[in-house]
CSV table of C-alpha atoms and ligand atoms in Angstrom, one decimal:
chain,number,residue,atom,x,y,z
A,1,UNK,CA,0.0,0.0,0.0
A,2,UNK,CA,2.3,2.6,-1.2
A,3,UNK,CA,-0.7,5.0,-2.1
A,4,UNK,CA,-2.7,6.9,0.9
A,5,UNK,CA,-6.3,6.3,0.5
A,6,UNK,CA,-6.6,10.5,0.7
A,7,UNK,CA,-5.1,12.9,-1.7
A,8,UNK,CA,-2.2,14.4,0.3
A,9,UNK,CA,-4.1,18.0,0.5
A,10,UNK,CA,-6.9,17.0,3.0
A,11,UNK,CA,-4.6,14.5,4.4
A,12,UNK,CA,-2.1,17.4,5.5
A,13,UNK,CA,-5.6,19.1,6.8
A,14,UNK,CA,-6.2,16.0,8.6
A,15,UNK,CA,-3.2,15.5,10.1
A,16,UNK,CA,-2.4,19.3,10.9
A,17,UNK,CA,-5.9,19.5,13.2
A,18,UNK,CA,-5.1,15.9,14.8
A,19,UNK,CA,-1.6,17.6,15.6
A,20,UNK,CA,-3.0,20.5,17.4
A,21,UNK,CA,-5.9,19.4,19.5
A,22,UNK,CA,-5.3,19.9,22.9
A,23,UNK,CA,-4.4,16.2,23.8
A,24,UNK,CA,-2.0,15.5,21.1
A,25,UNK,CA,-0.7,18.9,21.3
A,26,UNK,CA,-0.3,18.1,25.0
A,27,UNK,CA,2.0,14.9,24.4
A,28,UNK,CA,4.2,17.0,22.3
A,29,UNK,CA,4.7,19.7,25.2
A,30,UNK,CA,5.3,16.5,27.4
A,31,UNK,CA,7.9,15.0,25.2
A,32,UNK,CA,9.4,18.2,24.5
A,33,UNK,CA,9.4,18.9,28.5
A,34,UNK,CA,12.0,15.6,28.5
A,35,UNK,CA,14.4,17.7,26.9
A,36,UNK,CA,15.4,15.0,24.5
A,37,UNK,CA,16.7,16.4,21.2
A,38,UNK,CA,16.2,13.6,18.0
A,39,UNK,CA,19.3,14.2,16.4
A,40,UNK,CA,19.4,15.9,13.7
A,41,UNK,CA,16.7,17.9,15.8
A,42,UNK,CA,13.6,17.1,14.3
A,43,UNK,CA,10.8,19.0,16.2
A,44,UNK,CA,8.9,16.6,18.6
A,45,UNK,CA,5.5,17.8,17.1
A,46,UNK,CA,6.9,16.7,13.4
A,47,UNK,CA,7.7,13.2,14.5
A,48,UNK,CA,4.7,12.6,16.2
A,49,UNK,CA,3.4,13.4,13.4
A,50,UNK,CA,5.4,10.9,11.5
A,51,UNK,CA,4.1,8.3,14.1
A,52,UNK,CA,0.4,9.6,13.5
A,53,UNK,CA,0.5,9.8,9.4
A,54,UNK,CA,1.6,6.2,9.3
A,55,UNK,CA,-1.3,4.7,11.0
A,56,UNK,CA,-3.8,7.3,9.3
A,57,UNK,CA,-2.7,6.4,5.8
A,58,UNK,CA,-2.3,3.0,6.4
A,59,UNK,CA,1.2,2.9,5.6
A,60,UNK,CA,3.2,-0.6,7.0
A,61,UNK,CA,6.8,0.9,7.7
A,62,UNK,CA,8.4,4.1,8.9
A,63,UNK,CA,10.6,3.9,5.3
A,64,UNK,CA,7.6,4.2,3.4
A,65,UNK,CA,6.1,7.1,5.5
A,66,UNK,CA,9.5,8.9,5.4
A,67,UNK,CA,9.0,8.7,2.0
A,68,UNK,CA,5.3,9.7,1.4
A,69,UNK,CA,6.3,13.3,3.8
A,70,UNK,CA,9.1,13.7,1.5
A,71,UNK,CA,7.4,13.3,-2.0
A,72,UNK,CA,4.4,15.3,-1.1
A,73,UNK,CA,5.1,19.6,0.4
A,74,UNK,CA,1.5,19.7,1.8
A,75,UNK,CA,2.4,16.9,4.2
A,76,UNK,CA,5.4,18.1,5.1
A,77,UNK,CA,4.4,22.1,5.8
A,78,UNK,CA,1.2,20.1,8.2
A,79,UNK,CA,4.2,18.7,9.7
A,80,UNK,CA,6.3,21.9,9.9
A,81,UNK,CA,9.6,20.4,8.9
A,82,UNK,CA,9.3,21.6,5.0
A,83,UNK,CA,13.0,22.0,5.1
A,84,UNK,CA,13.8,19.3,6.1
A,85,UNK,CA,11.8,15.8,6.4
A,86,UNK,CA,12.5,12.9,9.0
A,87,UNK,CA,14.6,9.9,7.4
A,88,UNK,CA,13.4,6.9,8.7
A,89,UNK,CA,16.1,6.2,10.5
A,90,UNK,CA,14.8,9.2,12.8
A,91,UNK,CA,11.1,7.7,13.1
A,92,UNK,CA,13.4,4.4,14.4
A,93,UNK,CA,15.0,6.8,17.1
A,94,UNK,CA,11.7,8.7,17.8
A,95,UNK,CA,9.9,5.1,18.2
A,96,UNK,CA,12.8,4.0,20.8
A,97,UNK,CA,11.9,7.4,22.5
A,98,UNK,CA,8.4,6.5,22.5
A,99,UNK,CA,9.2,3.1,24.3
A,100,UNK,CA,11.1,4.6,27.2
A,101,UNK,CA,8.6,7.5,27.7
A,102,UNK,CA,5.2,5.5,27.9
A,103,UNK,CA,3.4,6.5,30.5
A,104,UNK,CA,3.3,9.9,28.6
A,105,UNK,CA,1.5,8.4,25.8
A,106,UNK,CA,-0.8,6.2,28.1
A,107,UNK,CA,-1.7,9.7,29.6
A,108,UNK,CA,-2.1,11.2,26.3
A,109,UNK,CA,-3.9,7.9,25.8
A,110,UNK,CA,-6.5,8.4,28.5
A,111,UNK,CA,-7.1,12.7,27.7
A,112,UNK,CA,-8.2,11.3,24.5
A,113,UNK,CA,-10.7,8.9,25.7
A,114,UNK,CA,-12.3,11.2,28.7
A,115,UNK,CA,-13.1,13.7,25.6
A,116,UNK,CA,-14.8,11.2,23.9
A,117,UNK,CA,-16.4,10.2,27.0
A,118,UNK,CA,-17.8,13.8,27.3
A,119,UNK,CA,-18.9,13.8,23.8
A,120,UNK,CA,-20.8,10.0,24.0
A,121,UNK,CA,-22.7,9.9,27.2
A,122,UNK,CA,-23.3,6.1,27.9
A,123,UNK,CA,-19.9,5.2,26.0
A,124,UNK,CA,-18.5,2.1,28.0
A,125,UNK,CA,-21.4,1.4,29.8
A,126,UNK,CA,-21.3,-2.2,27.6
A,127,UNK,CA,-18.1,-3.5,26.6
A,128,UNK,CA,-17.0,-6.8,24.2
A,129,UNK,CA,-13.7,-8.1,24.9
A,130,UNK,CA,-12.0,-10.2,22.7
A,131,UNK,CA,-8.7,-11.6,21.4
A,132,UNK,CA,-7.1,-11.2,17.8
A,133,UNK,CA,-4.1,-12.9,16.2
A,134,UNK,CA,-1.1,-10.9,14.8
A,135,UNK,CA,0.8,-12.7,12.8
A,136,UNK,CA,4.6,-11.7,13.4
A,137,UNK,CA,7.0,-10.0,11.2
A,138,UNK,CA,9.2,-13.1,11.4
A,139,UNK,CA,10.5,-16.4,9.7
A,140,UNK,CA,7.3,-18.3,10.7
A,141,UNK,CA,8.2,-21.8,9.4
A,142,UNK,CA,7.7,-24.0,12.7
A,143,UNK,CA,10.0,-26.7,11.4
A,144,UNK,CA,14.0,-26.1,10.5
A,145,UNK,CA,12.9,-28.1,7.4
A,146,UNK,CA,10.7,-30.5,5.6
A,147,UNK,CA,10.5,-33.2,8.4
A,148,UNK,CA,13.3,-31.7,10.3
A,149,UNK,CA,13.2,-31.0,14.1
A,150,UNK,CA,10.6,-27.6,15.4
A,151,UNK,CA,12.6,-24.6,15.3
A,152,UNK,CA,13.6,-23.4,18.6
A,153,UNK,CA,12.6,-19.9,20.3
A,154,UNK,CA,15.8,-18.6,19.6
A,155,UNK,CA,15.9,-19.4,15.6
A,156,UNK,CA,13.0,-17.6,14.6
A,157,UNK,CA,13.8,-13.8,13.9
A,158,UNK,CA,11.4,-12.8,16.4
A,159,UNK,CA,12.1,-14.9,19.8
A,160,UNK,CA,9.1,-12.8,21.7
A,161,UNK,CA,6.2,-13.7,19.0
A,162,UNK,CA,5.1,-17.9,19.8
A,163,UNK,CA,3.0,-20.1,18.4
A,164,UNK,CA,-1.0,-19.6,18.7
A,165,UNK,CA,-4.2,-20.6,17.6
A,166,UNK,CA,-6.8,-18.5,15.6
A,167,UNK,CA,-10.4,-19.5,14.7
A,168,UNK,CA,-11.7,-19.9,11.2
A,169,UNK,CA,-13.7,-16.8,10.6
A,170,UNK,CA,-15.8,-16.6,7.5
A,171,UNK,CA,-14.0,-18.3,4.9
A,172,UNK,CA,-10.5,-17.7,6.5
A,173,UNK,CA,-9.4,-21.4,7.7
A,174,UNK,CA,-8.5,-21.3,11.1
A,175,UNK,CA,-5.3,-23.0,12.9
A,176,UNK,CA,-1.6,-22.5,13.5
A,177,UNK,CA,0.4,-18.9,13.7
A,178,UNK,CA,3.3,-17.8,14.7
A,179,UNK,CA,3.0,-14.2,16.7
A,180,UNK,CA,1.2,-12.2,19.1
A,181,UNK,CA,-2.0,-11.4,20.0
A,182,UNK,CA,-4.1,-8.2,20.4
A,183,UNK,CA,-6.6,-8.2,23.6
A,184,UNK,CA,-9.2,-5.5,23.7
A,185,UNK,CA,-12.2,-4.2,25.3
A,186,UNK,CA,-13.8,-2.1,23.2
A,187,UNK,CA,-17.1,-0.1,23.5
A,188,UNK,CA,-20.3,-1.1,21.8
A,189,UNK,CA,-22.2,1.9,21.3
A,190,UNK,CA,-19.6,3.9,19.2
A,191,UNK,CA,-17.4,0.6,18.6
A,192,UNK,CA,-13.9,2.4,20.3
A,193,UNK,CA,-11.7,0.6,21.9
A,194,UNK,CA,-10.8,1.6,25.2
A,195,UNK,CA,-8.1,-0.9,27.0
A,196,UNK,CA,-6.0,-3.4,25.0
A,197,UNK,CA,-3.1,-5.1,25.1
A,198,UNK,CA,-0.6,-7.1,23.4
A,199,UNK,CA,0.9,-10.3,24.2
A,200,UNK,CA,2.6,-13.3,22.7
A,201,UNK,CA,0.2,-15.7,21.0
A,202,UNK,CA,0.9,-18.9,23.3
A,203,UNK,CA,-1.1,-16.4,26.5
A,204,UNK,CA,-4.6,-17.5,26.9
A,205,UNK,CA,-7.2,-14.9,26.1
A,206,UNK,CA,-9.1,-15.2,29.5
A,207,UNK,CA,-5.6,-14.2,31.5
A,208,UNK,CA,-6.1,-10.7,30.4
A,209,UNK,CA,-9.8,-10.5,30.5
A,210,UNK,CA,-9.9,-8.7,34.1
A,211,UNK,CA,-7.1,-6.4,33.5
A,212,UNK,CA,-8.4,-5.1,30.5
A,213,UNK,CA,-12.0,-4.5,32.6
A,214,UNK,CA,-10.2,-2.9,35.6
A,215,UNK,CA,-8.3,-0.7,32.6
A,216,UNK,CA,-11.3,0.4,31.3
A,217,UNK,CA,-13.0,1.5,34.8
A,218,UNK,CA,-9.7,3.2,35.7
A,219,UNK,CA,-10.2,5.2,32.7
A,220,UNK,CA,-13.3,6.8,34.5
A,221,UNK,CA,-15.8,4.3,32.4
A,222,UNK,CA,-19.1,2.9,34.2
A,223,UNK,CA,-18.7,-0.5,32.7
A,224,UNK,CA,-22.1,-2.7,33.4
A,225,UNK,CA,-22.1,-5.3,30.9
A,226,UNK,CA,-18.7,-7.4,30.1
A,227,UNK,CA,-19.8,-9.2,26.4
A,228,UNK,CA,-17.5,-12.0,25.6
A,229,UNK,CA,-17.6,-15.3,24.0
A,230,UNK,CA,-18.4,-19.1,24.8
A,231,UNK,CA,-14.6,-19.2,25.4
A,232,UNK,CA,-14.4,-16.8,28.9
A,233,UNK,CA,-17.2,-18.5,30.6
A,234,UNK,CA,-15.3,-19.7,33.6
A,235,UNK,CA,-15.8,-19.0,37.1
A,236,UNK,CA,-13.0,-17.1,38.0
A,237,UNK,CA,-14.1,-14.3,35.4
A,238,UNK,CA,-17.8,-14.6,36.4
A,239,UNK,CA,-16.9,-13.6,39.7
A,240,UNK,CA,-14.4,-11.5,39.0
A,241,UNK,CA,-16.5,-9.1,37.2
A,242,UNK,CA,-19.0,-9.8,40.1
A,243,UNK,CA,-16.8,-8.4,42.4
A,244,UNK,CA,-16.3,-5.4,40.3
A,245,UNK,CA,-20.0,-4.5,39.8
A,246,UNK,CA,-20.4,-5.9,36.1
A,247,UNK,CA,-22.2,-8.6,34.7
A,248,UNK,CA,-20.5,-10.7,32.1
A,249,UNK,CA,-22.6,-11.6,28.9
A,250,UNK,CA,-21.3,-15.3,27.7
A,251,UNK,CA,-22.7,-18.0,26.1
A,252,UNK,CA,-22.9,-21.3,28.5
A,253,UNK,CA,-19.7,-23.7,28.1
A,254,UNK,CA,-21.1,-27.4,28.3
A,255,UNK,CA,-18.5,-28.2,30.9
A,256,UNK,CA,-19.5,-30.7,33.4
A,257,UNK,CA,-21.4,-29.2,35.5
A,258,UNK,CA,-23.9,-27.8,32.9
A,259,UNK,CA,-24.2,-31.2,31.7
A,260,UNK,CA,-25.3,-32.3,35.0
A,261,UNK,CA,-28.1,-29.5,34.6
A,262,UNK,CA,-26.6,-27.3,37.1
A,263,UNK,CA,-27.4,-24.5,34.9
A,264,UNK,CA,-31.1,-25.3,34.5
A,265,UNK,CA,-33.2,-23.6,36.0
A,266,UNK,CA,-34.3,-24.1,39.5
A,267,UNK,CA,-37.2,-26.3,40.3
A,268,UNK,CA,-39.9,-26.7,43.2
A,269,UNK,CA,-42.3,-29.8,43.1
A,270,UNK,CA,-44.6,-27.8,40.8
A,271,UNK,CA,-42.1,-28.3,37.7
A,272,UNK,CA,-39.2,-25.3,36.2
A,273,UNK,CA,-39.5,-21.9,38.2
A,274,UNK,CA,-39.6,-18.8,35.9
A,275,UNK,CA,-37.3,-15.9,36.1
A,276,UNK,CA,-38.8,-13.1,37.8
A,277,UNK,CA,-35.8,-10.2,37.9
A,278,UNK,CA,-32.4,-9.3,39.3
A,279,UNK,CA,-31.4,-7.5,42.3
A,280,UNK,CA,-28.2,-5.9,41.4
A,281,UNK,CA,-27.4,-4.7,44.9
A,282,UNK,CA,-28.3,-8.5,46.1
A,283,UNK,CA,-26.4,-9.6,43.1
A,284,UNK,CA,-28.9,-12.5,42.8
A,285,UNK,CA,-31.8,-13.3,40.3
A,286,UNK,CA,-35.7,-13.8,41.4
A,287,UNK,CA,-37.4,-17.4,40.3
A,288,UNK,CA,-40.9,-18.1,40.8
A,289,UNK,CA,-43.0,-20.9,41.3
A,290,UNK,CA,-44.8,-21.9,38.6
A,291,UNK,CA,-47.9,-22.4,40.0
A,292,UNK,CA,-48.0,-19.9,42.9
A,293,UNK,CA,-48.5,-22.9,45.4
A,294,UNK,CA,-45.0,-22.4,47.0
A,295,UNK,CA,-44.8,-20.1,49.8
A,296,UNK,CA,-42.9,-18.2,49.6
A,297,UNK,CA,-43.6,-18.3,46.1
A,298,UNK,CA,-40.0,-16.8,44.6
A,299,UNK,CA,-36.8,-18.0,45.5
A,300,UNK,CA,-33.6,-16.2,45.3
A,301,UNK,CA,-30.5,-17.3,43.2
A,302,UNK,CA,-26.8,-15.8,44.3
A,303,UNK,CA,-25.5,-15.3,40.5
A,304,UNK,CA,-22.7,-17.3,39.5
A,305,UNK,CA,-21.2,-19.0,36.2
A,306,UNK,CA,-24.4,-21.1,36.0
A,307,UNK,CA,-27.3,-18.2,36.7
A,308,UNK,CA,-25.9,-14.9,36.0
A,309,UNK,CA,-27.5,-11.7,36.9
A,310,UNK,CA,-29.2,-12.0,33.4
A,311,UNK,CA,-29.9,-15.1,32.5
A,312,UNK,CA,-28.8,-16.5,29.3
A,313,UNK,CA,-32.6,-17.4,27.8
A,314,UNK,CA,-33.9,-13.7,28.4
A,315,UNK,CA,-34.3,-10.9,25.2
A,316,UNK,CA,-31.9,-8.8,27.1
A,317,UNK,CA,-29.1,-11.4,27.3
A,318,UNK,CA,-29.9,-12.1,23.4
A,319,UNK,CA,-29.4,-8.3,22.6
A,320,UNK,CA,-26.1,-7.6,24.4
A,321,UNK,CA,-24.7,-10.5,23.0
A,322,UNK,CA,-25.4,-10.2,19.2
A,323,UNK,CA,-23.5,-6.6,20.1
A,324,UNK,CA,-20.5,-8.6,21.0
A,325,UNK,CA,-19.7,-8.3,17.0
A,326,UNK,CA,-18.2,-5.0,17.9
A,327,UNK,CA,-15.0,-6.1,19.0
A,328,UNK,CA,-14.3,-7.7,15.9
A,329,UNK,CA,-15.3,-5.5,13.5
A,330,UNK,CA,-12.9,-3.1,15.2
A,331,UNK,CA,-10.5,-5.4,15.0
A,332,UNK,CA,-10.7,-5.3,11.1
A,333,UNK,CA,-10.9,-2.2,10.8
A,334,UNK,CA,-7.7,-1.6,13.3
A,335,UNK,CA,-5.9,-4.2,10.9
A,336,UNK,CA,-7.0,-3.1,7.4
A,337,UNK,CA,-7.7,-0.1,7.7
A,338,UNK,CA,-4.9,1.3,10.6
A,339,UNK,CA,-2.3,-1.0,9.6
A,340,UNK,CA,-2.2,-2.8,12.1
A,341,UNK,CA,-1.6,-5.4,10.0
A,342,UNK,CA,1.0,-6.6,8.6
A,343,UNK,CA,3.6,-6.4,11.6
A,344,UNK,CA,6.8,-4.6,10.1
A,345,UNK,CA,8.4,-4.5,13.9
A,346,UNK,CA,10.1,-7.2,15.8
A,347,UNK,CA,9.6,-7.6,19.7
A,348,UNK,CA,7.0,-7.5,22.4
A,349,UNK,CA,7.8,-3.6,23.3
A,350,UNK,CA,8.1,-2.3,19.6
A,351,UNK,CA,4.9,-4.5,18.5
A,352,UNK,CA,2.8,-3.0,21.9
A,353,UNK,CA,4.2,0.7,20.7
A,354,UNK,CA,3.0,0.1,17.0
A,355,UNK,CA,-0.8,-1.0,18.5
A,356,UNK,CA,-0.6,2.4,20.8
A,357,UNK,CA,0.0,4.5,18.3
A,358,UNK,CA,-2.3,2.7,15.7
A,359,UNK,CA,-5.3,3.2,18.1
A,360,UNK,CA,-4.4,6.4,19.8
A,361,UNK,CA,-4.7,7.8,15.8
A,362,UNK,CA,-7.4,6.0,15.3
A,363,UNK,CA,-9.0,7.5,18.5
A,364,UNK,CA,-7.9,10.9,17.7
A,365,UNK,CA,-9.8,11.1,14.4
A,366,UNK,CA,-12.8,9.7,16.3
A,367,UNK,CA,-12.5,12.7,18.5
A,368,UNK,CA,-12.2,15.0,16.0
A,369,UNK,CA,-15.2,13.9,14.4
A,370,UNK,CA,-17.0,13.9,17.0
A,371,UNK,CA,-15.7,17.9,17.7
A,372,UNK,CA,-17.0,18.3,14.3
A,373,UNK,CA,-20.2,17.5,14.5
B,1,ZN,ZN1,-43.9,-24.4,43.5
């Protein structure tokens, strides 16, 4: 994709207004505040610019966005560095910069996100987490040769990435890659994301479940509803998103227990009990009698794994969960559309950095829409 999808005249536009809102305009006073000078002195506010324009136009390396600043004046004055445009090899150094000075761009991160809090009342109240493969920038061959021994960690070109699984999507075959793994939570009503995280492609997706939840509520978010698939119904998330005042939205894993009908619905000597409502506070749902004969005639279930606060067979269950397509369709988009995709960076710390800066320009131009409007 050596093209942008813009002509370079609204892209500079584009790019020049992202530069100068207030929260990217902020991380450039913050950087500059370090006192670190690139050599040859790039200003800051021009290489994060660099960082910005690669993930707006889609482009896969920093040699090819060097390249697109260079060949095109309009870009390069949005940029303010006319006279001069960044080599790669300075993006490389800003990048390392980057990496050492993350908690400014997590802060950066998080001004971004309280705007677009203030701009969509209700944003985070329901959020789908999910995990997405990312297929390394790396020799993926798993064996040293055509029946030859697996290649070891330390042969492949990226000894961080590991071997993981993917799901066949559509008409993509699932199976084997070699690589990492996005993990996101991301909003359902605007489709954002809001917490993510990379990690090598061997971590199970239901480690980083919680973390990204506790992320998201740090971030000032009044998460209610936690929409994930079959795959994190387990107990320890169920409760754990109990304990933090959400209720998780899963399909029902025939694991053992379910098979013995623990999940069924309770029962008196009158035949099934019918739901009847959830008491948040009491964190327990309502089941009456059928019949009325039982006094009293409703029983109280403490919610776990098996009868969460909204049960699996109600509308409301139904209609969070067909929203859980969110997630993925942001993943997509992050990949196709944000270059995520195709990894052009080696190592857990530079991949992390390239999925930062992919979403925090991704999130910018939400938020300048959203100004817009
Ligand atoms: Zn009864």
């Amino acid at each position: 994709m050596d093209v942008p999808k813009v002509a370079p005249r609204s892209a500079a536009i584009e790019l020049a207004g992202l530069l100068d809102s207030p929260e990217i305009a902020g991380l450039v006073r913050e950087l500059e505040a370090t006192r670190w000078t690139g050599r040859p002195g790039y200003p800051i506010r021009a290489m994060v610019g660099m960082a910005l324009a690669k993930s707006m136009y889609a482009i896969p390396t920093w040699t090819r966005t060097a390249r697109l600043v260079a060949e095109h004046a309009a870009l390069a004055t949005a940029l303010g560095c006319a006279e001069s445009t960044p080599s790669e090899w300075a993006c490389y150094r800003f990048a390392a910069k980057l990496r050492a000075y993350k908690p400014l761009l997590d802060a950066c991160i998080v001004a971004v996100l309280d705007r677009l809090r203030e701009a969509n009342p209700g944003m985070g109240e329901s959020i789908a987490i999910d995990g997405s493969d990312l297929p390394a920038y790396a020799n993926g061959q798993r064996f040293v040769s055509k029946n030859g021994r697996e290649r070891a960690a330390s042969e492949y070109s990226d000894p961080d990435a590991s071997w993981g699984h993917r799901s066949a999507v559509s008409t993509r075959k699932g199976g084997g890659y070699y690589g990492y793994k996005v993990h996101a939570a991301v909003d359902t009503l605007t489709g954002l994301p809001m917490a993510w995280t990379v990690e090598t492609a061997k971590d199970a997706e239901t480690t980083f479940a919680l973390g990204l939840l506790d992320t998201v509520r740090e971030r000032g978010f009044a998460v209610r509803n936690a929409i994930m698939d079959k795959g994190y119904d387990n107990g320890p998330i169920h409760d754990g998103c109990m304990d933090r005042g959400v209720c998780p939205v899963t399909p029902l894993r025939q694991t053992g227990r379910v098979k013995a009908g623990d999940a069924n619905a309770p029962t008196c000597e009158h035949g099934d009990r019918t739901f009847a409502g959830t008491d948040y506070k009491r964190q327990a749902t309502k089941w009456r009698c059928p019949t009325g004969e039982c006094k009293p005639k409703s029983t109280w279930v403490k919610a776990d794994r098996m009868h969460p606060l909204i049960p699996r067979h109600t509308e409301r269950s139904r209609k969070l969960y067909s929203s859980r397509g969110a997630v993925e369709r942001e993943f997509g988009r992050l990949k196709h559309e944000w270059a995520m995709l195709p990894l052009r960076v080696r190592g857990l710390d530079r991949v992390r950095l390239h999925a930062d800066l992919t979403i925090l320009a991704k999130l910018g131009c939400a938020l300048r829409k959203a100004r817009a409007t």
